[in-house]
CSV table of C-alpha atoms in Angstrom, one decimal:
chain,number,residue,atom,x,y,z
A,410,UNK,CA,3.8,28.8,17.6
A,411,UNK,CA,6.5,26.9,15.8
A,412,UNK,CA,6.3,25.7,12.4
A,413,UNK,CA,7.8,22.7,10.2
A,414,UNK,CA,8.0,21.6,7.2
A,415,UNK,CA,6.4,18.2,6.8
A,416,UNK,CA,9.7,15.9,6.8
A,417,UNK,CA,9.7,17.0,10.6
A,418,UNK,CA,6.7,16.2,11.9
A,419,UNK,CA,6.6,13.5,14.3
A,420,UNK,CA,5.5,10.0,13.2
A,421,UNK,CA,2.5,10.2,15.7
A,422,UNK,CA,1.1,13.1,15.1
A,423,UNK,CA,1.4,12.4,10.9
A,424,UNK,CA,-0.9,9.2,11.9
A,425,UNK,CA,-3.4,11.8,14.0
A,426,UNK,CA,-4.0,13.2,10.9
A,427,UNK,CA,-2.1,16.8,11.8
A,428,UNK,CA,-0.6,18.2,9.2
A,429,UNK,CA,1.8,21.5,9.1
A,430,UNK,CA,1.0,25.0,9.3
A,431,UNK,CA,2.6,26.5,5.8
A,432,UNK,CA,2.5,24.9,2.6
A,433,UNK,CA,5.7,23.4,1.6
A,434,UNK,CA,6.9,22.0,-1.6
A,435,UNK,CA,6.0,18.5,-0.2
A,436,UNK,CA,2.4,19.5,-0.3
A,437,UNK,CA,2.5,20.9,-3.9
A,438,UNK,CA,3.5,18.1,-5.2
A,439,UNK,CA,0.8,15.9,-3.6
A,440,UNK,CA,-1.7,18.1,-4.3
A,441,UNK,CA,-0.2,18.0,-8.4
A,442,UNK,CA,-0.3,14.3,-7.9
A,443,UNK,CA,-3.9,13.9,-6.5
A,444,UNK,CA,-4.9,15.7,-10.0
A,445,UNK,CA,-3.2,14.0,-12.4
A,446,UNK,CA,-4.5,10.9,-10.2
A,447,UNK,CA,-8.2,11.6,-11.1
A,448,UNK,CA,-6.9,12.5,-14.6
A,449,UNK,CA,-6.3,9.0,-15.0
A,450,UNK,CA,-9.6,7.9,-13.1
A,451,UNK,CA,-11.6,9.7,-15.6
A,452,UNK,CA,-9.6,8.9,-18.8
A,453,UNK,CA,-8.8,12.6,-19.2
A,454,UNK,CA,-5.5,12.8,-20.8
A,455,UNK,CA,-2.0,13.3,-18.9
A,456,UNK,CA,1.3,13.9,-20.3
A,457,UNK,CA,3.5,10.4,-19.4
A,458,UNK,CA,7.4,10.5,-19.1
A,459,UNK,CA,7.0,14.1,-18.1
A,460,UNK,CA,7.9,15.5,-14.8
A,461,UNK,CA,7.4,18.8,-13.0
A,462,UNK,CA,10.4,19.8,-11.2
A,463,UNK,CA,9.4,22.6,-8.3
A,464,UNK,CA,12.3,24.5,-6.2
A,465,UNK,CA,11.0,25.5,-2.8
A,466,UNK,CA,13.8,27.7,-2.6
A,467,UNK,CA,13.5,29.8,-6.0
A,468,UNK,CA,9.6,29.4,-6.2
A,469,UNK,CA,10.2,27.8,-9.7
A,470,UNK,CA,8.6,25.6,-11.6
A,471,UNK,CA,9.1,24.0,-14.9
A,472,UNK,CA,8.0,20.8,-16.9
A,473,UNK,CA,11.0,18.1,-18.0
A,474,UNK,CA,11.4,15.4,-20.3
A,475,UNK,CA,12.9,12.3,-19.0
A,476,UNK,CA,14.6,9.8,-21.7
A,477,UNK,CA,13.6,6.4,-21.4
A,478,UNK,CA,16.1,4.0,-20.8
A,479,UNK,CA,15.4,0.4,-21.4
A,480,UNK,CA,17.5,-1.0,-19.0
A,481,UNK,CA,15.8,1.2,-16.2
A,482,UNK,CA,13.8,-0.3,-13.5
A,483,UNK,CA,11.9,2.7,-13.5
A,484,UNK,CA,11.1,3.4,-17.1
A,485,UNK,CA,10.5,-0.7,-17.6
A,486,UNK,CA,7.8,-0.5,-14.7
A,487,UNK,CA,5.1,-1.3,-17.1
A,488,UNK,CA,6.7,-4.6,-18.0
A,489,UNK,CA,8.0,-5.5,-14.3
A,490,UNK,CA,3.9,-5.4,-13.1
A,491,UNK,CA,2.7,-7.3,-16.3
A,492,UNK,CA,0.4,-8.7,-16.5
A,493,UNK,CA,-2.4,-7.6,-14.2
A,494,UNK,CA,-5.5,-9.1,-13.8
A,495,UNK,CA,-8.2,-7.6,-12.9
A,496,UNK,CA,-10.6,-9.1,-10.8
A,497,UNK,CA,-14.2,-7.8,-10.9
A,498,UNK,CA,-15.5,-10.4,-8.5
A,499,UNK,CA,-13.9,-10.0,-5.9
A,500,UNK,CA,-14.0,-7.1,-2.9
A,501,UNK,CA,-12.0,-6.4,0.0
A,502,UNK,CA,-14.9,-6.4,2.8
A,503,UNK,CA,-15.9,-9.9,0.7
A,504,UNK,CA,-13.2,-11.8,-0.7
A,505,UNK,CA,-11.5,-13.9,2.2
A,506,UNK,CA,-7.6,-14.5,2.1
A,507,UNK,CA,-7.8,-18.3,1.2
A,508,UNK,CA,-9.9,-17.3,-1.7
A,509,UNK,CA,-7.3,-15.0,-3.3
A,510,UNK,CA,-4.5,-17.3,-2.9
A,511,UNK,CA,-6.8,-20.2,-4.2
A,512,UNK,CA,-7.2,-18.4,-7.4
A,513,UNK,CA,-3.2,-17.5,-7.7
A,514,UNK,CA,-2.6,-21.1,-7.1
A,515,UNK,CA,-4.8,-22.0,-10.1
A,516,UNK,CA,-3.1,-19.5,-12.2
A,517,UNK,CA,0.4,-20.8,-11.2
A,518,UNK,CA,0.1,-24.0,-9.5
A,519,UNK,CA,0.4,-24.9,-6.2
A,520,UNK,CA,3.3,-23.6,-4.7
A,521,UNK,CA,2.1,-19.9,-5.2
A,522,UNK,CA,2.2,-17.4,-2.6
A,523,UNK,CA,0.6,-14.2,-2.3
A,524,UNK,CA,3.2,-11.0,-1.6
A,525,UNK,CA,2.5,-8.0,0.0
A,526,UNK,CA,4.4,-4.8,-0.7
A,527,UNK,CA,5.4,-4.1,2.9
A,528,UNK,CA,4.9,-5.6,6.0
A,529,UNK,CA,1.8,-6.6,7.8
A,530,UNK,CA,1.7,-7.2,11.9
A,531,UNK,CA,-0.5,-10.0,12.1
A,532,UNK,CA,0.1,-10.3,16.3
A,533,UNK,CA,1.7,-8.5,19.5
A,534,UNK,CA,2.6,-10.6,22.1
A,535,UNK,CA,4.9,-9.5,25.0
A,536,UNK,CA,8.5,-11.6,25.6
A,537,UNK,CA,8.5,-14.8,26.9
A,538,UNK,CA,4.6,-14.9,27.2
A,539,UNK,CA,2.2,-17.6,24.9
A,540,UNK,CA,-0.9,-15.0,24.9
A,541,UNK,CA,-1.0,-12.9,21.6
A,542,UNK,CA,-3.3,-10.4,20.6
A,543,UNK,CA,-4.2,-9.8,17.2
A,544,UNK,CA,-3.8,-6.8,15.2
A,545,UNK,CA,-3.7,-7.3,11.5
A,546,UNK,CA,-2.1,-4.1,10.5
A,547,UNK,CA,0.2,-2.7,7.8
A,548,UNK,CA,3.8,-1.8,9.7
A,549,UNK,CA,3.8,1.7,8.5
A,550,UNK,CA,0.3,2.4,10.0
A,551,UNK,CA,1.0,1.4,13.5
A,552,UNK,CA,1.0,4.0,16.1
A,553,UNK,CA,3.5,4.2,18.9
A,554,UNK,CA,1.3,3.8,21.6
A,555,UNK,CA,-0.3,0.2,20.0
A,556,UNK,CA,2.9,-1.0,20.7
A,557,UNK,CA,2.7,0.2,24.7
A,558,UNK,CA,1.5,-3.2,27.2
A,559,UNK,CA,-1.1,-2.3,29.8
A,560,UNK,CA,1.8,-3.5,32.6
A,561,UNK,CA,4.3,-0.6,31.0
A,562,UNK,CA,6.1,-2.6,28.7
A,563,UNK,CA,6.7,-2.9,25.2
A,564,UNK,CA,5.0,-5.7,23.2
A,565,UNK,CA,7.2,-7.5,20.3
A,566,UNK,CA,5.5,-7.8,16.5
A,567,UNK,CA,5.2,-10.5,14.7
A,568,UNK,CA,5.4,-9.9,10.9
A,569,UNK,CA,5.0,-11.1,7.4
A,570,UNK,CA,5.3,-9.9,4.2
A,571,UNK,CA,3.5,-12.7,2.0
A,572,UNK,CA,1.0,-15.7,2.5
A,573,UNK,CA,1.7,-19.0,1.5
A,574,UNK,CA,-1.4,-21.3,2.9
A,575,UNK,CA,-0.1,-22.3,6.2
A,576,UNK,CA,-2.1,-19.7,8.1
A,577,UNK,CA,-4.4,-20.1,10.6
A,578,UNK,CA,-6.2,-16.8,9.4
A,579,UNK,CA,-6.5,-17.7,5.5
A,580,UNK,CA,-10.9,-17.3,6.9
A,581,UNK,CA,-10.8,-13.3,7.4
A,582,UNK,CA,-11.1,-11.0,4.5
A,583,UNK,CA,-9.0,-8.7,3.0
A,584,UNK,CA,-10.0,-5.9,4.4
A,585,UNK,CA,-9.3,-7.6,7.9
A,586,UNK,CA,-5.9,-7.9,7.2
A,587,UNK,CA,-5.9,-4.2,6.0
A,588,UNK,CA,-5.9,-4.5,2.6
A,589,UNK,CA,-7.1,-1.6,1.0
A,590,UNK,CA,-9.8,-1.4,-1.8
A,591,UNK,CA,-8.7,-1.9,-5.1
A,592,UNK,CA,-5.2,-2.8,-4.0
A,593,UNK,CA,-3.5,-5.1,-6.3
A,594,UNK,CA,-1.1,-7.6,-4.7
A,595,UNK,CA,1.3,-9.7,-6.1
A,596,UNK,CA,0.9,-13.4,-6.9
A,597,UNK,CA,4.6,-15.6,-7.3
A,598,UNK,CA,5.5,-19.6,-8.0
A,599,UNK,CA,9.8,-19.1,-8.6
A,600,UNK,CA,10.3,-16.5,-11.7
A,601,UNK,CA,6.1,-16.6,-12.6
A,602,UNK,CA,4.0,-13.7,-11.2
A,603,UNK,CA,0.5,-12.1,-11.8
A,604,UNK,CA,-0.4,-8.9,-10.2
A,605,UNK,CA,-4.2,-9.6,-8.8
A,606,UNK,CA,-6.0,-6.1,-8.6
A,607,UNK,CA,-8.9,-6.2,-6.7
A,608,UNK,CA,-11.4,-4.6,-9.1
A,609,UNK,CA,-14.7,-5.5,-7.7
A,610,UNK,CA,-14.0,-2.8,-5.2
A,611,UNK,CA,-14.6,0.0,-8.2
A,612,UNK,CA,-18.5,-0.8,-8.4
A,613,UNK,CA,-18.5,0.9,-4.6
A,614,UNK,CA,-15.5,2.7,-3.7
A,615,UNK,CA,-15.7,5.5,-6.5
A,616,UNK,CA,-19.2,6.3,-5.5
A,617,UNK,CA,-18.7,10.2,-4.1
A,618,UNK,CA,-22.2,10.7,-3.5
């Protein structure tokens, strides 16, 4: 019956969903963050520039004010993702990816491309073979054994991290390419940006009912 904290459980079995045995500080914190997350959903008020510093070791915890810094990436955040748009049309399971990066291109002309804030596998296709098989799947939520062939090898990704009209796939959704609702993703022409949050998905995705 062995138990571990959550930094060591294995990659696979995180994506099976199994989580560890005894609470660690790890899952304090998220549970902390989950709250002050609906906070914010419902306009209830939350203490900004504040942090809550737990020791695991000590069982201690305590509130601290960080000083803002104006030169910090970090405490600048609010100007680096300015300015977001929000975007009430337009849904994940509705909005294909050719319309998104049609509506960035009229904000910012035609040499926009849309950016994604990791890596997506669009295809597997084993070395030296033409045949591909899509997969359309965020990098950090692809399991081990997606990767295994039927004929005991490995098969090689192919990735991208941003869009720029040249697909053959520009017809599929969002949510085909595992966007996630309300995601907002990242619109750039050279030094111009918007960040293009997918706001249409509210009217359905915060229904709890």
């Amino acid at each position: 019956n062995l138990r571990y904290s959550c930094p060591l459980l294995a990659r696979e079995n995180i994506l099976q969903g199994k989580v560890p045995t005894t609470p660690t500080s790890a899952s304090i914190v998220a549970a902390f963050e989950a709250q002050e997350a609906l906070k914010l959903i419902h306009d209830m008020e939350v203490v900004p520039g504040n942090a809550m510093m737990i020791n695991g070791l000590t069982n201690d915890i305590y509130n601290t004010e960080y000083p803002v810094k104006e030169d910090c990436p970090s405490c600048g955040l609010a100007h680096i993702v300015q300015p977001v748009v929000e975007l009430s049309d337009m849904q994940v399971n509705k909005t294909t990816v050719g319309e998104l990066l049609a509506y960035a291109k009229e904000q910012l002309g035609p040499e926009t491309v849309l950016e994604f804030g990791g890596e997506l596998v669009t295809t597997l296709n084993l070395d030296g073979e033409q045949d591909v098989k899509p997969i359309f799947k965020k990098m950090a939520r692809l399991t081990e054994s997606e990767l295994d062939a039927p004929d005991g090898g490995r098969y090689d990704m192919n990735m991208t991290h941003r869009i720029t009209g040249t697909e053959n796939w520009l017809d599929r959704t969002l949510a085909e390419i595992d966007v996630p609702p309300m995601d907002i993703l990242r619109a750039r022409n050279g030094d111009k940006r918007l960040y293009l949050e997918l706001t249409g998905d509210k009217e359905w995705f915060w229904q709890f009912s």
